[in-house]
Short mmCIF file of C-alpha atoms and ligand atoms in Angstrom, two decimals:
data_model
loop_
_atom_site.label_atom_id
_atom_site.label_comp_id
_atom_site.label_asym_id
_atom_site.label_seq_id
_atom_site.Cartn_x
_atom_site.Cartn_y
_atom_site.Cartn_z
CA UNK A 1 0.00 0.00 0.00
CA UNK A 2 3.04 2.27 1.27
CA UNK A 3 4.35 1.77 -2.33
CA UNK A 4 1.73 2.05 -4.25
CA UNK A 5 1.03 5.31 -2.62
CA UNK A 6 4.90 6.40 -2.92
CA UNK A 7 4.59 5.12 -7.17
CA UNK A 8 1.41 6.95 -7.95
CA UNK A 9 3.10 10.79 -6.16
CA UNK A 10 6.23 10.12 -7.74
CA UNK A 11 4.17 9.64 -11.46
CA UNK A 12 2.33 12.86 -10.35
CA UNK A 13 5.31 14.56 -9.65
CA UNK A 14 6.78 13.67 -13.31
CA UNK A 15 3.67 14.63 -14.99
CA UNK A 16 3.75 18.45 -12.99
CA UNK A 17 7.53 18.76 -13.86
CA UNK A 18 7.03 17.94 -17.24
CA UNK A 19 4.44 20.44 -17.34
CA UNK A 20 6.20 23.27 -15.68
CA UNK A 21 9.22 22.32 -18.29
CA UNK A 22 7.00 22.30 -21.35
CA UNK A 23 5.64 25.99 -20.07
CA UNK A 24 9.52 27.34 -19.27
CA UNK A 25 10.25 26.57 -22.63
CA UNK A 26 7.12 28.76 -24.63
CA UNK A 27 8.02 31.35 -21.68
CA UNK A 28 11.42 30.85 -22.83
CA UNK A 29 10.67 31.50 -26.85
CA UNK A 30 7.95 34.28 -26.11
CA UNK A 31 10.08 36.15 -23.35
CA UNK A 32 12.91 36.53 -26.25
CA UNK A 33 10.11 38.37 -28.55
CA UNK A 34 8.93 40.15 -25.71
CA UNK A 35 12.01 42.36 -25.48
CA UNK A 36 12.16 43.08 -29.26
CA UNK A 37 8.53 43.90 -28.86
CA UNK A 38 8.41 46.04 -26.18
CA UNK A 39 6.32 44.01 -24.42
CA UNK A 40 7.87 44.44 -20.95
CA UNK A 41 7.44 47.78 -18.66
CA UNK A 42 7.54 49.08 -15.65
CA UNK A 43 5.02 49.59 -12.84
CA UNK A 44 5.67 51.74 -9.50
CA UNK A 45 4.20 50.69 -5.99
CA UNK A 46 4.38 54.17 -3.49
CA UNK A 47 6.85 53.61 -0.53
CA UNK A 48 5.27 55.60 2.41
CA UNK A 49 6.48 57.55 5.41
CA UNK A 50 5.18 55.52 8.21
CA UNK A 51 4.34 58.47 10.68
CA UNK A 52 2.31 60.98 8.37
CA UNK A 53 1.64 58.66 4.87
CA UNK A 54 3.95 61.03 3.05
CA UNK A 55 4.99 59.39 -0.55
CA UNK A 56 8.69 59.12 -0.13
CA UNK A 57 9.10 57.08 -3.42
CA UNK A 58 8.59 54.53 -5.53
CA UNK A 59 9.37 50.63 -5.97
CA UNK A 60 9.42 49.99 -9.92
CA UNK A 61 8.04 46.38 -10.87
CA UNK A 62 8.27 44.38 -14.07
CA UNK A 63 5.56 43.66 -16.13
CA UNK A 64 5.42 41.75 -19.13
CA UNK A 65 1.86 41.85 -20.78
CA UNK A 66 1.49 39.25 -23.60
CA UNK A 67 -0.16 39.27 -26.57
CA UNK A 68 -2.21 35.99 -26.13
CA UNK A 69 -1.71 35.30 -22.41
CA UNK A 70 -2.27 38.37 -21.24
CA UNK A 71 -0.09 39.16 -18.04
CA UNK A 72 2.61 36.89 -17.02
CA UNK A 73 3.69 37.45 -12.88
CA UNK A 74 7.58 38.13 -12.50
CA UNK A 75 7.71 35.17 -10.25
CA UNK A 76 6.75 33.18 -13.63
CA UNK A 77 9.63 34.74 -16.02
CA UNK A 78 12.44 36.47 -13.74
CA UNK A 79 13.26 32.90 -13.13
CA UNK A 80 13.35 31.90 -16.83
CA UNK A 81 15.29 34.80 -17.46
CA UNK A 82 17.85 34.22 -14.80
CA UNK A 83 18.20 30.32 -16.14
CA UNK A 84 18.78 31.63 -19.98
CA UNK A 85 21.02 34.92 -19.29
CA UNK A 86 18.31 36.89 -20.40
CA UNK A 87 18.16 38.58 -17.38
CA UNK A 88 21.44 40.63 -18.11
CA UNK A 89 19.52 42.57 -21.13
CA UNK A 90 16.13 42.98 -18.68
CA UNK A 91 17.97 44.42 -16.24
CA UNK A 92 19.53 46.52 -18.29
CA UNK A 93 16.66 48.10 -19.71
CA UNK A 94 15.24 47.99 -16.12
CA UNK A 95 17.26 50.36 -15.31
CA UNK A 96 17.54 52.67 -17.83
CA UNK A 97 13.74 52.51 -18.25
CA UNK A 98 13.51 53.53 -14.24
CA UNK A 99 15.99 55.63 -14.15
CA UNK A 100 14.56 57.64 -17.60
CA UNK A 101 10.83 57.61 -15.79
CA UNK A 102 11.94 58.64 -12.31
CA UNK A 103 14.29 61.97 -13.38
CA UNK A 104 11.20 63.51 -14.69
CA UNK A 105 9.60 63.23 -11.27
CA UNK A 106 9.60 66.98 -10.30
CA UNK A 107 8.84 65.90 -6.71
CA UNK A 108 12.40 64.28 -6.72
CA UNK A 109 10.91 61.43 -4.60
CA UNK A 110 13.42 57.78 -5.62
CA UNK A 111 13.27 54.74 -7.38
CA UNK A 112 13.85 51.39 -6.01
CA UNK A 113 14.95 48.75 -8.30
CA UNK A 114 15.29 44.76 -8.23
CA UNK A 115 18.90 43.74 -9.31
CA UNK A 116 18.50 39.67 -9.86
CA UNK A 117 22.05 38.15 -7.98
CA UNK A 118 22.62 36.64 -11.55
CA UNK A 119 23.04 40.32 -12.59
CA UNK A 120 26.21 40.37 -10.27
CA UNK A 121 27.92 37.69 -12.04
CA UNK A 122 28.11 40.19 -14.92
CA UNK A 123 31.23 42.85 -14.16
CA UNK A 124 29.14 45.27 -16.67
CA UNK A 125 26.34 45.56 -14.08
CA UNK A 126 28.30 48.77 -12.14
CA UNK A 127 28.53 50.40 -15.57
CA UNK A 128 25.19 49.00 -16.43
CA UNK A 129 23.98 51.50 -13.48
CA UNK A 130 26.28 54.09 -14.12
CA UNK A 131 24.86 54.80 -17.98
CA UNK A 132 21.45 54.53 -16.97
CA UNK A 133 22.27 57.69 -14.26
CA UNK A 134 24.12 59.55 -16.76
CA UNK A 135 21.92 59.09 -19.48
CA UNK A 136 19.25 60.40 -17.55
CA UNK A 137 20.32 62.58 -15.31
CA UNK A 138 19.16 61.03 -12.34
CA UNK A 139 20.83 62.20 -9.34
CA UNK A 140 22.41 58.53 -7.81
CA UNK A 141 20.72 59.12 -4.24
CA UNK A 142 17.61 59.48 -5.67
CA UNK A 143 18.20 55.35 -7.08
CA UNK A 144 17.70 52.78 -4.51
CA UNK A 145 18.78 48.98 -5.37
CA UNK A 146 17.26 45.68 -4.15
CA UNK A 147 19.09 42.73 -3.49
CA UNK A 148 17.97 39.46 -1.85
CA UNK A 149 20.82 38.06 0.74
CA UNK A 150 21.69 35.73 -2.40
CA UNK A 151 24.16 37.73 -3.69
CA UNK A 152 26.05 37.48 -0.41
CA UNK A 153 25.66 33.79 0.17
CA UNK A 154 28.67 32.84 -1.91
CA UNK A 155 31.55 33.85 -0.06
CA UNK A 156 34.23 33.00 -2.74
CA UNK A 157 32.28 35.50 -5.38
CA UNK A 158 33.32 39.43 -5.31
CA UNK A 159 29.90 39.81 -5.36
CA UNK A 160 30.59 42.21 -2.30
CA UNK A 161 33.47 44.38 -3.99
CA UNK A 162 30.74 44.77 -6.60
CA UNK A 163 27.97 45.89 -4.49
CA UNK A 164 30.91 48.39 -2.85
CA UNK A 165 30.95 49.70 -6.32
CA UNK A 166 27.04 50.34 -6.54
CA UNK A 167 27.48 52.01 -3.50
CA UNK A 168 30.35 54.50 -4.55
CA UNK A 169 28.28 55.49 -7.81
CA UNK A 170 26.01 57.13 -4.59
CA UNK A 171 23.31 54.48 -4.91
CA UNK A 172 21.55 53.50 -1.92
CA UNK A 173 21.28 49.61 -1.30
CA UNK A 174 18.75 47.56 0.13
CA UNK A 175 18.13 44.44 1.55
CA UNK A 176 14.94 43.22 0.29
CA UNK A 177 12.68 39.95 1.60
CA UNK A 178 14.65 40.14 4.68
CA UNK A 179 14.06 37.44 7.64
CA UNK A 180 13.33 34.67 5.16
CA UNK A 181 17.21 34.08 4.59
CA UNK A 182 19.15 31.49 6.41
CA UNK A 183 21.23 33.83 7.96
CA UNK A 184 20.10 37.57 7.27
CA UNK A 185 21.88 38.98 10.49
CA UNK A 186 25.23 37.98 9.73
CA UNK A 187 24.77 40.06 6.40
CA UNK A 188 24.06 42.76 8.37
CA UNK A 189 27.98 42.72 9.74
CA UNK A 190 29.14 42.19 6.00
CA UNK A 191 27.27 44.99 4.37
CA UNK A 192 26.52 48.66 5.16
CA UNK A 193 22.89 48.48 3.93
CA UNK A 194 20.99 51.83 3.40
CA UNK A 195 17.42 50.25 4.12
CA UNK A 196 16.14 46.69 4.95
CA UNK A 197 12.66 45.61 3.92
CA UNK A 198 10.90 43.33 6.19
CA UNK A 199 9.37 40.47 4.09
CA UNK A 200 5.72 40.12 3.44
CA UNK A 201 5.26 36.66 5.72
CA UNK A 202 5.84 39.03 8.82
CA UNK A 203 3.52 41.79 8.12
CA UNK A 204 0.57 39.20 7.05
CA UNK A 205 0.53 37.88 10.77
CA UNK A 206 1.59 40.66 12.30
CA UNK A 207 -1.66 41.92 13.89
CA UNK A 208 -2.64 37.83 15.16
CA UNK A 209 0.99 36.69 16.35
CA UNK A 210 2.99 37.92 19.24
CA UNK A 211 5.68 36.16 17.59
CA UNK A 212 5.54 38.13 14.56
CA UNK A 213 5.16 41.35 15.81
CA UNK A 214 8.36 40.19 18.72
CA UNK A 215 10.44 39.98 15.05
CA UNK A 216 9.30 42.93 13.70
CA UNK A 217 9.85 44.94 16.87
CA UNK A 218 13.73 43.23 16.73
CA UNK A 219 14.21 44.09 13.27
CA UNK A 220 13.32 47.77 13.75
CA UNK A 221 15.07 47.74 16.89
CA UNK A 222 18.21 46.49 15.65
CA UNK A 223 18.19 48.71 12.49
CA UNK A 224 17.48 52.27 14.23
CA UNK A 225 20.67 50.86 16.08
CA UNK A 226 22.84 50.71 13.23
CA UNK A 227 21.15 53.55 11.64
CA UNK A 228 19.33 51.89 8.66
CA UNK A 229 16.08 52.84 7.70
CA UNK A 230 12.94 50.12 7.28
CA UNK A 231 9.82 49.31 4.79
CA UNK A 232 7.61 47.11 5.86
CA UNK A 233 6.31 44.97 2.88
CA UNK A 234 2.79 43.67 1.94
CA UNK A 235 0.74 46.32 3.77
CA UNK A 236 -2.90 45.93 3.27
CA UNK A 237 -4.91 47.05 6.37
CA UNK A 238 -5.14 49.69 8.23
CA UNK A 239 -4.89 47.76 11.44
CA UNK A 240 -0.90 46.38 10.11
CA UNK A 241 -0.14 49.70 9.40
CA UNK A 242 -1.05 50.42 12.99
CA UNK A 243 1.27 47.75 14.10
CA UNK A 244 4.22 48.98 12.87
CA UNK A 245 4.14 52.00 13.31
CA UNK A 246 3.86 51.35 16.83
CA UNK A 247 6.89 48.89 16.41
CA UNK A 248 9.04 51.78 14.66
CA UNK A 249 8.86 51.08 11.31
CA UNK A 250 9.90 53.73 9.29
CA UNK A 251 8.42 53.39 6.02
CA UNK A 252 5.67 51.36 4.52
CA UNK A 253 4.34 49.74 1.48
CA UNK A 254 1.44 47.89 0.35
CA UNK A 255 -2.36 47.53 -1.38
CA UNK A 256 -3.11 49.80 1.00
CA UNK A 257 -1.36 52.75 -0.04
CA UNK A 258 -1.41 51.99 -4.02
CA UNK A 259 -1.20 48.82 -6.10
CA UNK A 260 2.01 48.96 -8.66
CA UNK A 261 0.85 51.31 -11.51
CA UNK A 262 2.01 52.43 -14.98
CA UNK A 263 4.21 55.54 -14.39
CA UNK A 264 1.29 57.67 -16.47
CA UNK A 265 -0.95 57.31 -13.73
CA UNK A 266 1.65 58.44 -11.16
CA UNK A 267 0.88 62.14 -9.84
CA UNK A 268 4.68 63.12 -10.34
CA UNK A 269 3.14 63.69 -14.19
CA UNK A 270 1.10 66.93 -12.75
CA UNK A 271 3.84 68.09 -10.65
CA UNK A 272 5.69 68.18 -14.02
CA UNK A 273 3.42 69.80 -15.98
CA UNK A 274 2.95 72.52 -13.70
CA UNK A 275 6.32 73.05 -13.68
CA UNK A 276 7.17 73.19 -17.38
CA UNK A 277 4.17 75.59 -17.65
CA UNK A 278 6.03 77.94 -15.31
CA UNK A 279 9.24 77.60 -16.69
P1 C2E B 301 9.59 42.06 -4.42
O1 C2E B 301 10.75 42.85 -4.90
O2 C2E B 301 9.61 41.62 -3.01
O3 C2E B 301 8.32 42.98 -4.73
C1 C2E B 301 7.18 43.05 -3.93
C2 C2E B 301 6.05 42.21 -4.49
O4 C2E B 301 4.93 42.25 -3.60
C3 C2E B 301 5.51 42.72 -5.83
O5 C2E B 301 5.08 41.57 -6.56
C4 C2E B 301 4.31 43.56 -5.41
O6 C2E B 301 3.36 43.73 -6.44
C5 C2E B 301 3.79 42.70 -4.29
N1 C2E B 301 2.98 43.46 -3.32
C6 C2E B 301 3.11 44.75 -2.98
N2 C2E B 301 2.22 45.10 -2.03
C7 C2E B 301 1.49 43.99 -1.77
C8 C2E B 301 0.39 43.72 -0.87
O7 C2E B 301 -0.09 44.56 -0.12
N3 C2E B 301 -0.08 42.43 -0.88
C9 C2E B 301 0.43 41.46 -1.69
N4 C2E B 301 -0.14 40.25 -1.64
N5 C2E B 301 1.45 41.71 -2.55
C10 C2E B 301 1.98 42.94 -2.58
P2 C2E B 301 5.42 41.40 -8.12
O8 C2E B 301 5.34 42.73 -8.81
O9 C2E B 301 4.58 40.28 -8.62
O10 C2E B 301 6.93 40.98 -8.11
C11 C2E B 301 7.32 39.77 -7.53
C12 C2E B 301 8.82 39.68 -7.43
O11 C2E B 301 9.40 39.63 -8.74
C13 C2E B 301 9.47 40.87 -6.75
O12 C2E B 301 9.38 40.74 -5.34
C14 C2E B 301 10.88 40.76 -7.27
O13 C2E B 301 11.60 39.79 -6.53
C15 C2E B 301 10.66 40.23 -8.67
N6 C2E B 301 10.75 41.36 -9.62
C16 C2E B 301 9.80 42.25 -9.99
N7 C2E B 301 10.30 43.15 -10.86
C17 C2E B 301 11.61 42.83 -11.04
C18 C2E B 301 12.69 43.39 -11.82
O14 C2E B 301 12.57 44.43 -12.50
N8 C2E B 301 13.90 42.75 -11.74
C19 C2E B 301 14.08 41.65 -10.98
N9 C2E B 301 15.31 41.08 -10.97
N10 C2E B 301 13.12 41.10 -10.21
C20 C2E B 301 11.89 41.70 -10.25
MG1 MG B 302 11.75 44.42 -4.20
MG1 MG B 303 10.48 42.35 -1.39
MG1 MG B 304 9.02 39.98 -1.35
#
């Protein structure tokens, strides 16, 4: 019985992976047109001022809207990307398409972007970043960078002399998803990090669980310490929002404050436009 249990999971199992392979592939094939098409953009999530609800800036998000499929979720592609080496031309235009969208901001608020750790094993990416600030004149504080502890988990890479590089272009650098790692604090010692966002698993139980909210509380703690700033991830109610503000969170972002949105719906448009009717 034990085996014929164990048989039919494992045929399962082949039958789901054969699946997922057959739909990497036409990802694969499609994700290649994409690019020529101009299929993939951007959409910007508000990063909030915990305290007063102040827009601070703006987290810029892939999309990829195709033809017959309609929208395909980042989690589906990045991955496919990463696999093929595709990634190194996405994130290029990532960044130049961020960077292009966020210096005609007249609020000056900043963009965050998502730099995949197969990004790093390119030595281009610093210069990568540096032409997509000088094309567009995008003052380099005003460009925050995401990383997942990933890029510091290999010891023997320089992934660290690279992200020392970032750094000295006057990016700011953030640790993003953190408390899901193996071992985020030691990273913590290895890395000057500008911000640290708290994943999205905390902040779901964070009003139910003392445990949750004990981590939260230790993460803030522990960051005012070292002087890095926070974002809380994933915020959808009110009542979370609460929470961590009470915990010292500094900024916050979620459904509740905006969904990711096409930068033409962004109000940094009217702020524009009233200032090149001035000028
Ligand atoms: P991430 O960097 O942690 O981004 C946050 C994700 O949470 C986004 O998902 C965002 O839409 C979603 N989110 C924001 N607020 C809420 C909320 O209140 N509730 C819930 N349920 N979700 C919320 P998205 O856009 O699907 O992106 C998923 C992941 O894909 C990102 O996670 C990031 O790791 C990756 N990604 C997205 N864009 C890029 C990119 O340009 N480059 C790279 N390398 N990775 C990217
Ligand atoms: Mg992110
Ligand atoms: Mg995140
Ligand atoms: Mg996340």
């Amino acid at each position: 019985e034990a085996k014929r249990t164990g048989r039919s999971r494992h045929a399962r199992f082949h039958g789901a992976l054969e699946a997922s392979a057959r739909y990497r592939r036409l990802i694969e094939t499609d994700l290649r047109a994409a690019i020529a098409r101009r299929e993939l953009g951007l959409h910007y999530q508000p990063i909030v001022r915990a305290e007063d609800g102040e827009t601070v800036g703006y987290e810029a998000l892939l999309r990829w809207h195709h033809p017959v499929r309609g929208p395909i979720s980042p989690l589906d592609f990045i991955p496919v990307a990463e696999e093929t080496g595709m990634i190194h031309e996405i994130g290029a235009f990532v960044l130049q398409e961020a960077c292009r969208e966020a210096s005609g901001w007249a609020s000056g608020r900043t963009v965050a972007v998502n730099l995949s750790p197969v990004q790093f094993r390119s030595t281009a990416l610093a210069a990568q970043v540096a032409a997509a600030l000088a094309a567009s004149g995008l003052p380099a504080g005003r460009l925050e960078l995401e990383i997942t502890e990933s890029v510091l988990l290999d010891a023997s890479s320089n992934n660290l002399a690279l992200l020392q590089q970032l750094k000295q272009l006057g990016a700011r650098i953030a640790l993003d998803d953190f408390g899901t790692g193996y071992s985020s604090l030691s990273y913590l010692c290895a890395f000057r990090f500008d911000k640290i966002k708290i994943d999205r698993s905390f902040i779901r139980e964070i009003c139910g669980s003392r445990e949750a909210l004990a981590v939260v509380q230790a993460i803030t703690g522990l960051s005012r310490s070292l002087g890095i700033v926070t974002t809380a991830e994933g915020v959808e109610s009110p009542e979370q929002a609460d929470c961590l503000r009470g915990a010292g969170c500094t900024t916050l972002q979620g459904y509740l404050f905006g969904k990711p949105v096409p930068a033409g719906a962004l109000p940094e448009r009217e702020g524009a436009a009233v200032l090149l009717r001035e000028a």
